Amino acid sequence: MRYNALKILTEGLTGNRGWRPAWRRPEPKAAYDIVIIGGGGHGLSTAYYLAREHGLKNIAVLEKGRLGLGNVGRNTTIVRANYFLPGNSEFYSMSLKLWEGLSADLNYNVMHSQRGLINLFHSDGQRDAFARRGNAMVNQGDDAVLLDREGVRRHLPYLDFEQGRFPIFGGLYHPRGGTARHDAVAWGYARGADSRGVDLIENCEVTGIDVEGGRVTGVQTTRGGIRAKKVAIVTAGRSGQVAALAGLRLPIESHVLQAFVTEGLKPVIDHVISFGMGHFYISQSDKGGLVFGGDLDFYPSYAQRGNLPMAEHVMEAGMTLMPMIGKAKVLRSWGGIMDMTPDGSPIIDRAPIEGLYLDCGWCYGGFKAVPGSGFALAHLMATGQPHPDAAGFRLDRFRTGRGLMDEEGTGAQHNLH
Ligand SMILES: Cc1cc2nc3c(=O)[nH]c(=O)nc-3n(C[C@H](O)[C@H](O)[C@H](O)COP(=O)(O)OP(=O)(O)OC[C@H]3O[C@@H](n4cnc5c(N)ncnc54)[C@H](O)[C@@H]3O)c2cc1C
């Protein structure tokens, strides 16, 4: 079923009786060519591009709960291509280009809003670093504008520019950065994959990965065994646990990241603002809530909720940057489990078991990567070759030390990225 204005009009005039569920609820088959473990953004987009780009149909996505209730539905929805290092830079650039055509491609409004992202800086040294990053972004073919203090003031007049600890010197403006509606991204990819014949199987937890003679042969699930020629682990914060089912130990730690949203307000913030020195970032959702967050809770955990000291820290940073936020009431907070690598950059690669693939380590930046990651993993699984824009995301860089992409320059400590 195509969604369009005429369809809405005719359904409205005929009692809305013609709408169909956006995807089927099939029973799992005994065997598939490809099984994808994890029905988050990355698993669903991989299935979609396997079908759309490579014409493959005999595919199942196995999700232990309901589609889209993991991190893909828990993030703060920021989409950007402002990475500095080769390897990351071209990948996120490719992903942003996919975002720009996504609603039309999926025939589903993902509410991609390129409202602009401003990263604030607070010293001459930081200005130099952001100027360098901006140059790298422009060289990559993306957009970046270095703003001085008055330039930032024109965009964000309500910030406290003279605050004692971190006076604002300027900002790096990325006009094509912005946000998207996270649920819609999961639902749009699910609908697109389903309509191309992919079986999306919910409430189906993978409890074992079958390996014979060094080759993957299938999975065990709470709904029975399923044979498969190729299996991809795309389980975000649970990647370490799921890979352990195949006897693998990944260079990943799981950490909690929290987010917060206020009551709905009239439009007040029309950009995404990142205040790195305070570990704080904020945007306003289309419903009016101020959506904001900070850093990881700093210790490894599989709990999908965070703790009060980080909540306090985030509130303090918000008050420092824009004291007016103190008048808004926080409506809810939540957490998600982040798959943190030692260099803060992801993995899209073959596992050291024939037929097994890994897509993980997205840390807290994997929402913007949903289209690019699915596109690149589908390319790897279908052709046997890494996608050129994701060729740096190799697993063996953590063993050899070659090709590490430490964007933050903070060293091999998972929780500092
Ligand atoms: C608070 C917060 C804010 C964030 N903000 C941003 C942001 O602004 N921008 C950005 O780019 N990124 C952001 N992120 C990161 C981003 O959300 C993640 O990197 C990304 O969503 C992870 O990929 P995914 O969507 O595939 O994960 P998920 O949606 O978590 O998908 C993984 C799926 O695997 C399933 N699964 C796990 N184990 C099994 C099993 N054994 N069997 C079957 N299924 C299984 C899970 O149930 C889950 O549905 C944020 C994350 C959080 C928590």
mmCIF file of N, CA and C in Angstrom, residues 212-302:
data_model
loop_
_atom_site.group_PDB
_atom_site.id
_atom_site.type_symbol
_atom_site.label_atom_id
_atom_site.label_comp_id
_atom_site.label_asym_id
_atom_site.label_seq_id
_atom_site.Cartn_x
_atom_site.Cartn_y
_atom_site.Cartn_z
ATOM 1 N N GLU A 212 29.187 -25.195 13.208
ATOM 2 C CA GLU A 212 29.726 -26.538 12.929
ATOM 3 C C GLU A 212 30.929 -26.408 12.016
ATOM 4 N N GLY A 213 32.042 -26.973 12.446
ATOM 5 C CA GLY A 213 33.257 -26.937 11.615
ATOM 6 C C GLY A 213 33.680 -25.518 11.278
ATOM 7 N N GLY A 214 33.554 -24.606 12.235
ATOM 8 C CA GLY A 214 33.976 -23.221 12.006
ATOM 9 C C GLY A 214 33.019 -22.405 11.169
ATOM 10 N N ARG A 215 31.829 -22.935 10.925
ATOM 11 C CA ARG A 215 30.852 -22.254 10.056
ATOM 12 C C ARG A 215 29.526 -22.130 10.790
ATOM 13 N N VAL A 216 28.866 -20.985 10.662
ATOM 14 C CA VAL A 216 27.570 -20.819 11.302
ATOM 15 C C VAL A 216 26.515 -21.607 10.516
ATOM 16 N N THR A 217 25.617 -22.281 11.243
ATOM 17 C CA THR A 217 24.598 -23.071 10.538
ATOM 18 C C THR A 217 23.173 -22.678 10.938
ATOM 19 N N GLY A 218 23.048 -21.829 11.953
ATOM 20 C CA GLY A 218 21.704 -21.424 12.358
ATOM 21 C C GLY A 218 21.701 -20.849 13.750
ATOM 22 N N VAL A 219 20.485 -20.669 14.277
ATOM 23 C CA VAL A 219 20.344 -20.117 15.631
ATOM 24 C C VAL A 219 19.293 -20.912 16.389
ATOM 25 N N GLN A 220 19.421 -20.887 17.712
ATOM 26 C CA GLN A 220 18.373 -21.405 18.588
ATOM 27 C C GLN A 220 17.601 -20.212 19.129
ATOM 28 N N THR A 221 16.284 -20.333 19.200
ATOM 29 C CA THR A 221 15.482 -19.199 19.664
ATOM 30 C C THR A 221 14.396 -19.702 20.612
ATOM 31 N N THR A 222 13.732 -18.753 21.245
ATOM 32 C CA THR A 222 12.616 -19.108 22.127
ATOM 33 C C THR A 222 11.429 -19.624 21.313
ATOM 34 N N ARG A 223 11.504 -19.527 19.987
ATOM 35 C CA ARG A 223 10.455 -20.081 19.123
ATOM 36 C C ARG A 223 11.010 -21.221 18.266
ATOM 37 N N GLY A 224 12.074 -21.878 18.743
ATOM 38 C CA GLY A 224 12.619 -23.046 18.044
ATOM 39 C C GLY A 224 13.895 -22.739 17.284
ATOM 40 N N GLY A 225 14.487 -23.791 16.744
ATOM 41 C CA GLY A 225 15.716 -23.644 15.981
ATOM 42 C C GLY A 225 15.427 -23.157 14.562
ATOM 43 N N ILE A 226 16.332 -22.343 14.022
ATOM 44 C CA ILE A 226 16.181 -21.837 12.648
ATOM 45 C C ILE A 226 17.528 -22.006 11.959
ATOM 46 N N ARG A 227 17.552 -22.686 10.819
ATOM 47 C CA ARG A 227 18.801 -22.842 10.080
ATOM 48 C C ARG A 227 19.053 -21.600 9.219
ATOM 49 N N ALA A 228 20.312 -21.271 9.043
ATOM 50 C CA ALA A 228 20.632 -20.094 8.225
ATOM 51 C C ALA A 228 22.025 -20.239 7.640
ATOM 52 N N LYS A 229 22.189 -19.726 6.393
ATOM 53 C CA LYS A 229 23.518 -19.754 5.771
ATOM 54 C C LYS A 229 24.388 -18.614 6.297
ATOM 55 N N LYS A 230 23.715 -17.484 6.571
ATOM 56 C CA LYS A 230 24.458 -16.329 7.098
ATOM 57 C C LYS A 230 23.661 -15.747 8.272
ATOM 58 N N VAL A 231 24.384 -15.310 9.292
ATOM 59 C CA VAL A 231 23.754 -14.734 10.480
ATOM 60 C C VAL A 231 24.477 -13.432 10.807
ATOM 61 N N ALA A 232 23.712 -12.385 11.095
ATOM 62 C CA ALA A 232 24.325 -11.115 11.521
ATOM 63 C C ALA A 232 23.875 -10.780 12.936
ATOM 64 N N ILE A 233 24.832 -10.408 13.770
ATOM 65 C CA ILE A 233 24.522 -9.963 15.143
ATOM 66 C C ILE A 233 24.425 -8.440 15.106
ATOM 67 N N VAL A 234 23.201 -7.924 15.324
ATOM 68 C CA VAL A 234 22.957 -6.478 15.223
ATOM 69 C C VAL A 234 22.153 -6.070 16.462
ATOM 70 N N THR A 235 22.754 -6.295 17.629
ATOM 71 C CA THR A 235 21.987 -6.204 18.875
ATOM 72 C C THR A 235 22.460 -5.098 19.809
ATOM 73 N N ALA A 236 23.147 -4.103 19.286
ATOM 74 C CA ALA A 236 23.518 -2.890 20.032
ATOM 75 C C ALA A 236 24.081 -3.233 21.418
ATOM 76 N N GLY A 237 23.425 -2.756 22.480
ATOM 77 C CA GLY A 237 23.954 -2.928 23.838
ATOM 78 C C GLY A 237 24.087 -4.370 24.276
ATOM 79 N N ARG A 238 23.425 -5.278 23.586
ATOM 80 C CA ARG A 238 23.509 -6.706 23.940
ATOM 81 C C ARG A 238 24.510 -7.456 23.064
ATOM 82 N N SER A 239 25.306 -6.745 22.280
ATOM 83 C CA SER A 239 26.194 -7.409 21.319
ATOM 84 C C SER A 239 27.163 -8.354 22.000
ATOM 85 N N GLY A 240 27.742 -7.933 23.131
ATOM 86 C CA GLY A 240 28.706 -8.784 23.830
ATOM 87 C C GLY A 240 28.071 -10.096 24.251
ATOM 88 N N GLN A 241 26.856 -10.024 24.786
ATOM 89 C CA GLN A 241 26.183 -11.244 25.262
ATOM 90 C C GLN A 241 25.812 -12.157 24.099
ATOM 91 N N VAL A 242 25.321 -11.566 23.006
ATOM 92 C CA VAL A 242 24.880 -12.401 21.886
ATOM 93 C C VAL A 242 26.098 -13.027 21.186
ATOM 94 N N ALA A 243 27.183 -12.255 21.041
ATOM 95 C CA ALA A 243 28.395 -12.823 20.428
ATOM 96 C C ALA A 243 28.946 -13.958 21.289
ATOM 97 N N ALA A 244 28.771 -13.849 22.600
ATOM 98 C CA ALA A 244 29.256 -14.914 23.495
ATOM 99 C C ALA A 244 28.529 -16.227 23.215
ATOM 100 N N LEU A 245 27.334 -16.170 22.644
ATOM 101 C CA LEU A 245 26.610 -17.399 22.299
ATOM 102 C C LEU A 245 27.363 -18.195 21.221
ATOM 103 N N ALA A 246 28.197 -17.478 20.454
ATOM 104 C CA ALA A 246 29.026 -18.156 19.443
ATOM 105 C C ALA A 246 30.451 -18.329 19.939
ATOM 106 N N GLY A 247 30.667 -18.086 21.222
ATOM 107 C CA GLY A 247 32.002 -18.260 21.796
ATOM 108 C C GLY A 247 32.952 -17.104 21.542
ATOM 109 N N LEU A 248 32.407 -15.933 21.131
ATOM 110 C CA LEU A 248 33.274 -14.786 20.835
ATOM 111 C C LEU A 248 33.281 -13.792 21.998
ATOM 112 N N ARG A 249 34.429 -13.169 22.210
ATOM 113 C CA ARG A 249 34.508 -12.089 23.204
ATOM 114 C C ARG A 249 34.799 -10.789 22.457
ATOM 115 N N LEU A 250 33.851 -9.874 22.442
ATOM 116 C CA LEU A 250 34.007 -8.641 21.666
ATOM 117 C C LEU A 250 34.689 -7.558 22.505
ATOM 118 N N PRO A 251 35.383 -6.622 21.839
ATOM 119 C CA PRO A 251 36.007 -5.511 22.566
ATOM 120 C C PRO A 251 34.970 -4.430 22.882
ATOM 121 N N ILE A 252 33.914 -4.823 23.564
ATOM 122 C CA ILE A 252 32.796 -3.904 23.792
ATOM 123 C C ILE A 252 32.406 -3.946 25.262
ATOM 124 N N GLU A 253 32.140 -2.757 25.822
ATOM 125 C CA GLU A 253 31.531 -2.677 27.157
ATOM 126 C C GLU A 253 30.164 -2.029 26.995
ATOM 127 N N SER A 254 29.198 -2.468 27.790
ATOM 128 C CA SER A 254 27.870 -1.856 27.722
ATOM 129 C C SER A 254 27.713 -0.842 28.850
ATOM 130 N N HIS A 255 27.274 0.358 28.462
ATOM 131 C CA HIS A 255 27.107 1.468 29.421
ATOM 132 C C HIS A 255 25.735 2.102 29.235
ATOM 133 N N VAL A 256 25.217 2.669 30.315
ATOM 134 C CA VAL A 256 23.907 3.335 30.230
ATOM 135 C C VAL A 256 24.078 4.790 29.806
ATOM 136 N N LEU A 257 23.187 5.229 28.927
ATOM 137 C CA LEU A 257 23.094 6.655 28.584
ATOM 138 C C LEU A 257 21.665 7.094 28.863
ATOM 139 N N GLN A 258 21.515 8.215 29.557
ATOM 140 C CA GLN A 258 20.182 8.707 29.902
ATOM 141 C C GLN A 258 19.764 9.860 28.983
ATOM 142 N N ALA A 259 18.463 10.094 28.924
ATOM 143 C CA ALA A 259 17.933 11.271 28.232
ATOM 144 C C ALA A 259 16.718 11.765 29.015
ATOM 145 N N PHE A 260 16.324 12.995 28.709
ATOM 146 C CA PHE A 260 15.257 13.663 29.462
ATOM 147 C C PHE A 260 14.376 14.441 28.492
ATOM 148 N N VAL A 261 13.112 14.604 28.849
ATOM 149 C CA VAL A 261 12.251 15.464 28.033
ATOM 150 C C VAL A 261 11.341 16.270 28.957
ATOM 151 N N THR A 262 11.138 17.529 28.585
ATOM 152 C CA THR A 262 10.249 18.388 29.381
ATOM 153 C C THR A 262 8.828 18.295 28.855
ATOM 154 N N GLU A 263 7.930 18.933 29.575
ATOM 155 C CA GLU A 263 6.573 19.140 29.076
ATOM 156 C C GLU A 263 6.643 19.858 27.718
ATOM 157 N N GLY A 264 5.572 19.766 26.944
ATOM 158 C CA GLY A 264 5.531 20.442 25.643
ATOM 159 C C GLY A 264 5.496 21.954 25.815
ATOM 160 N N LEU A 265 6.325 22.649 25.050
ATOM 161 C CA LEU A 265 6.385 24.111 25.115
ATOM 162 C C LEU A 265 6.202 24.675 23.714
ATOM 163 N N LYS A 266 5.890 25.963 23.649
ATOM 164 C CA LYS A 266 5.843 26.608 22.333
ATOM 165 C C LYS A 266 7.251 26.608 21.741
ATOM 166 N N PRO A 267 7.384 26.768 20.419
ATOM 167 C CA PRO A 267 8.731 26.712 19.818
ATOM 168 C C PRO A 267 9.677 27.719 20.466
ATOM 169 N N VAL A 268 10.809 27.222 20.938
ATOM 170 C CA VAL A 268 11.786 28.113 21.569
ATOM 171 C C VAL A 268 13.194 27.809 21.068
ATOM 172 N N ILE A 269 13.504 26.535 20.811
ATOM 173 C CA ILE A 269 14.852 26.173 20.333
ATOM 174 C C ILE A 269 14.711 25.604 18.932
ATOM 175 N N ASP A 270 15.268 26.305 17.951
ATOM 176 C CA ASP A 270 15.073 25.825 16.578
ATOM 177 C C ASP A 270 16.353 25.246 15.980
ATOM 178 N N HIS A 271 17.303 24.852 16.838
ATOM 179 C CA HIS A 271 18.508 24.176 16.380
ATOM 180 C C HIS A 271 18.759 22.981 17.301
ATOM 181 N N VAL A 272 19.787 22.225 16.982
ATOM 182 C CA VAL A 272 20.355 21.292 17.961
ATOM 183 C C VAL A 272 21.582 21.995 18.529
ATOM 184 N N ILE A 273 21.697 22.023 19.859
ATOM 185 C CA ILE A 273 22.840 22.700 20.493
ATOM 186 C C ILE A 273 23.651 21.667 21.255
ATOM 187 N N SER A 274 24.955 21.710 21.048
ATOM 188 C CA SER A 274 25.835 20.792 21.767
ATOM 189 C C SER A 274 26.830 21.613 22.594
ATOM 190 N N PHE A 275 26.798 21.404 23.898
ATOM 191 C CA PHE A 275 27.644 22.127 24.854
ATOM 192 C C PHE A 275 28.593 21.097 25.448
ATOM 193 N N GLY A 276 29.646 20.795 24.678
ATOM 194 C CA GLY A 276 30.519 19.673 25.027
ATOM 195 C C GLY A 276 31.187 19.835 26.378
ATOM 196 N N MET A 277 31.604 21.059 26.723
ATOM 197 C CA MET A 277 32.310 21.258 27.995
ATOM 198 C C MET A 277 31.415 20.921 29.188
ATOM 199 N N GLY A 278 30.118 21.089 29.002
ATOM 200 C CA GLY A 278 29.205 20.775 30.104
ATOM 201 C C GLY A 278 28.596 19.389 29.968
ATOM 202 N N HIS A 279 29.009 18.635 28.930
ATOM 203 C CA HIS A 279 28.396 17.333 28.647
ATOM 204 C C HIS A 279 26.888 17.484 28.530
ATOM 205 N N PHE A 280 26.450 18.378 27.677
ATOM 206 C CA PHE A 280 25.016 18.657 27.591
ATOM 207 C C PHE A 280 24.668 18.960 26.139
ATOM 208 N N TYR A 281 23.520 18.452 25.692
ATOM 209 C CA TYR A 281 23.029 18.805 24.358
ATOM 210 C C TYR A 281 21.516 18.852 24.405
ATOM 211 N N ILE A 282 20.922 19.619 23.483
ATOM 212 C CA ILE A 282 19.477 19.835 23.566
ATOM 213 C C ILE A 282 18.896 20.157 22.202
ATOM 214 N N SER A 283 17.644 19.748 22.013
ATOM 215 C CA SER A 283 16.866 20.188 20.848
ATOM 216 C C SER A 283 15.413 20.204 21.295
ATOM 217 N N GLN A 284 14.530 20.656 20.433
ATOM 218 C CA GLN A 284 13.104 20.659 20.785
ATOM 219 C C GLN A 284 12.376 19.743 19.819
ATOM 220 N N SER A 285 11.575 18.840 20.373
ATOM 221 C CA SER A 285 10.874 17.890 19.499
ATOM 222 C C SER A 285 9.717 18.592 18.797
ATOM 223 N N ASP A 286 9.191 17.955 17.765
ATOM 224 C CA ASP A 286 8.069 18.556 17.035
ATOM 225 C C ASP A 286 6.820 18.641 17.906
ATOM 226 N N LYS A 287 6.773 17.837 18.981
ATOM 227 C CA LYS A 287 5.647 17.940 19.929
ATOM 228 C C LYS A 287 5.851 19.069 20.938
ATOM 229 N N GLY A 288 7.052 19.641 20.977
ATOM 230 C CA GLY A 288 7.305 20.784 21.849
ATOM 231 C C GLY A 288 8.177 20.479 23.052
ATOM 232 N N GLY A 289 8.405 19.213 23.365
ATOM 233 C CA GLY A 289 9.254 18.883 24.518
ATOM 234 C C GLY A 289 10.705 19.246 24.243
ATOM 235 N N LEU A 290 11.394 19.765 25.273
ATOM 236 C CA LEU A 290 12.838 19.961 25.145
ATOM 237 C C LEU A 290 13.499 18.623 25.445
ATOM 238 N N VAL A 291 14.238 18.104 24.470
ATOM 239 C CA VAL A 291 14.853 16.788 24.587
ATOM 240 C C VAL A 291 16.338 17.013 24.857
ATOM 241 N N PHE A 292 16.846 16.487 25.954
ATOM 242 C CA PHE A 292 18.252 16.760 26.268
ATOM 243 C C PHE A 292 18.896 15.595 26.998
ATOM 244 N N GLY A 293 20.217 15.642 27.018
ATOM 245 C CA GLY A 293 20.947 14.567 27.671
ATOM 246 C C GLY A 293 22.373 14.986 27.925
ATOM 247 N N GLY A 294 23.162 14.028 28.415
ATOM 248 C CA GLY A 294 24.545 14.320 28.754
ATOM 249 C C GLY A 294 25.445 13.154 28.436
ATOM 250 N N ASP A 295 26.251 12.810 29.393
ATOM 251 C CA ASP A 295 27.248 11.770 29.191
ATOM 252 C C ASP A 295 26.744 10.428 29.697
ATOM 253 N N LEU A 296 27.562 9.403 29.476
ATOM 254 C CA LEU A 296 27.268 8.078 30.031
ATOM 255 C C LEU A 296 27.226 8.130 31.550
ATOM 256 N N ASP A 297 26.629 7.116 32.158
ATOM 257 C CA ASP A 297 26.637 7.034 33.612
ATOM 258 C C ASP A 297 27.999 6.579 34.157
ATOM 259 N N PHE A 298 28.917 6.263 33.271
ATOM 260 C CA PHE A 298 30.342 6.036 33.595
ATOM 261 C C PHE A 298 30.715 4.666 34.142
ATOM 262 N N TYR A 299 29.756 3.782 34.391
ATOM 263 C CA TYR A 299 30.136 2.424 34.809
ATOM 264 C C TYR A 299 29.358 1.440 33.935
ATOM 265 N N PRO A 300 29.921 0.261 33.661
ATOM 266 C CA PRO A 300 29.234 -0.695 32.791
ATOM 267 C C PRO A 300 27.946 -1.201 33.424
ATOM 268 N N SER A 301 26.908 -1.381 32.598
ATOM 269 C CA SER A 301 25.623 -1.838 33.136
ATOM 270 C C SER A 301 24.740 -2.333 31.997
ATOM 271 N N TYR A 302 23.849 -3.279 32.316
ATOM 272 C CA TYR A 302 22.825 -3.702 31.363
ATOM 273 C C TYR A 302 21.454 -3.184 31.784
#
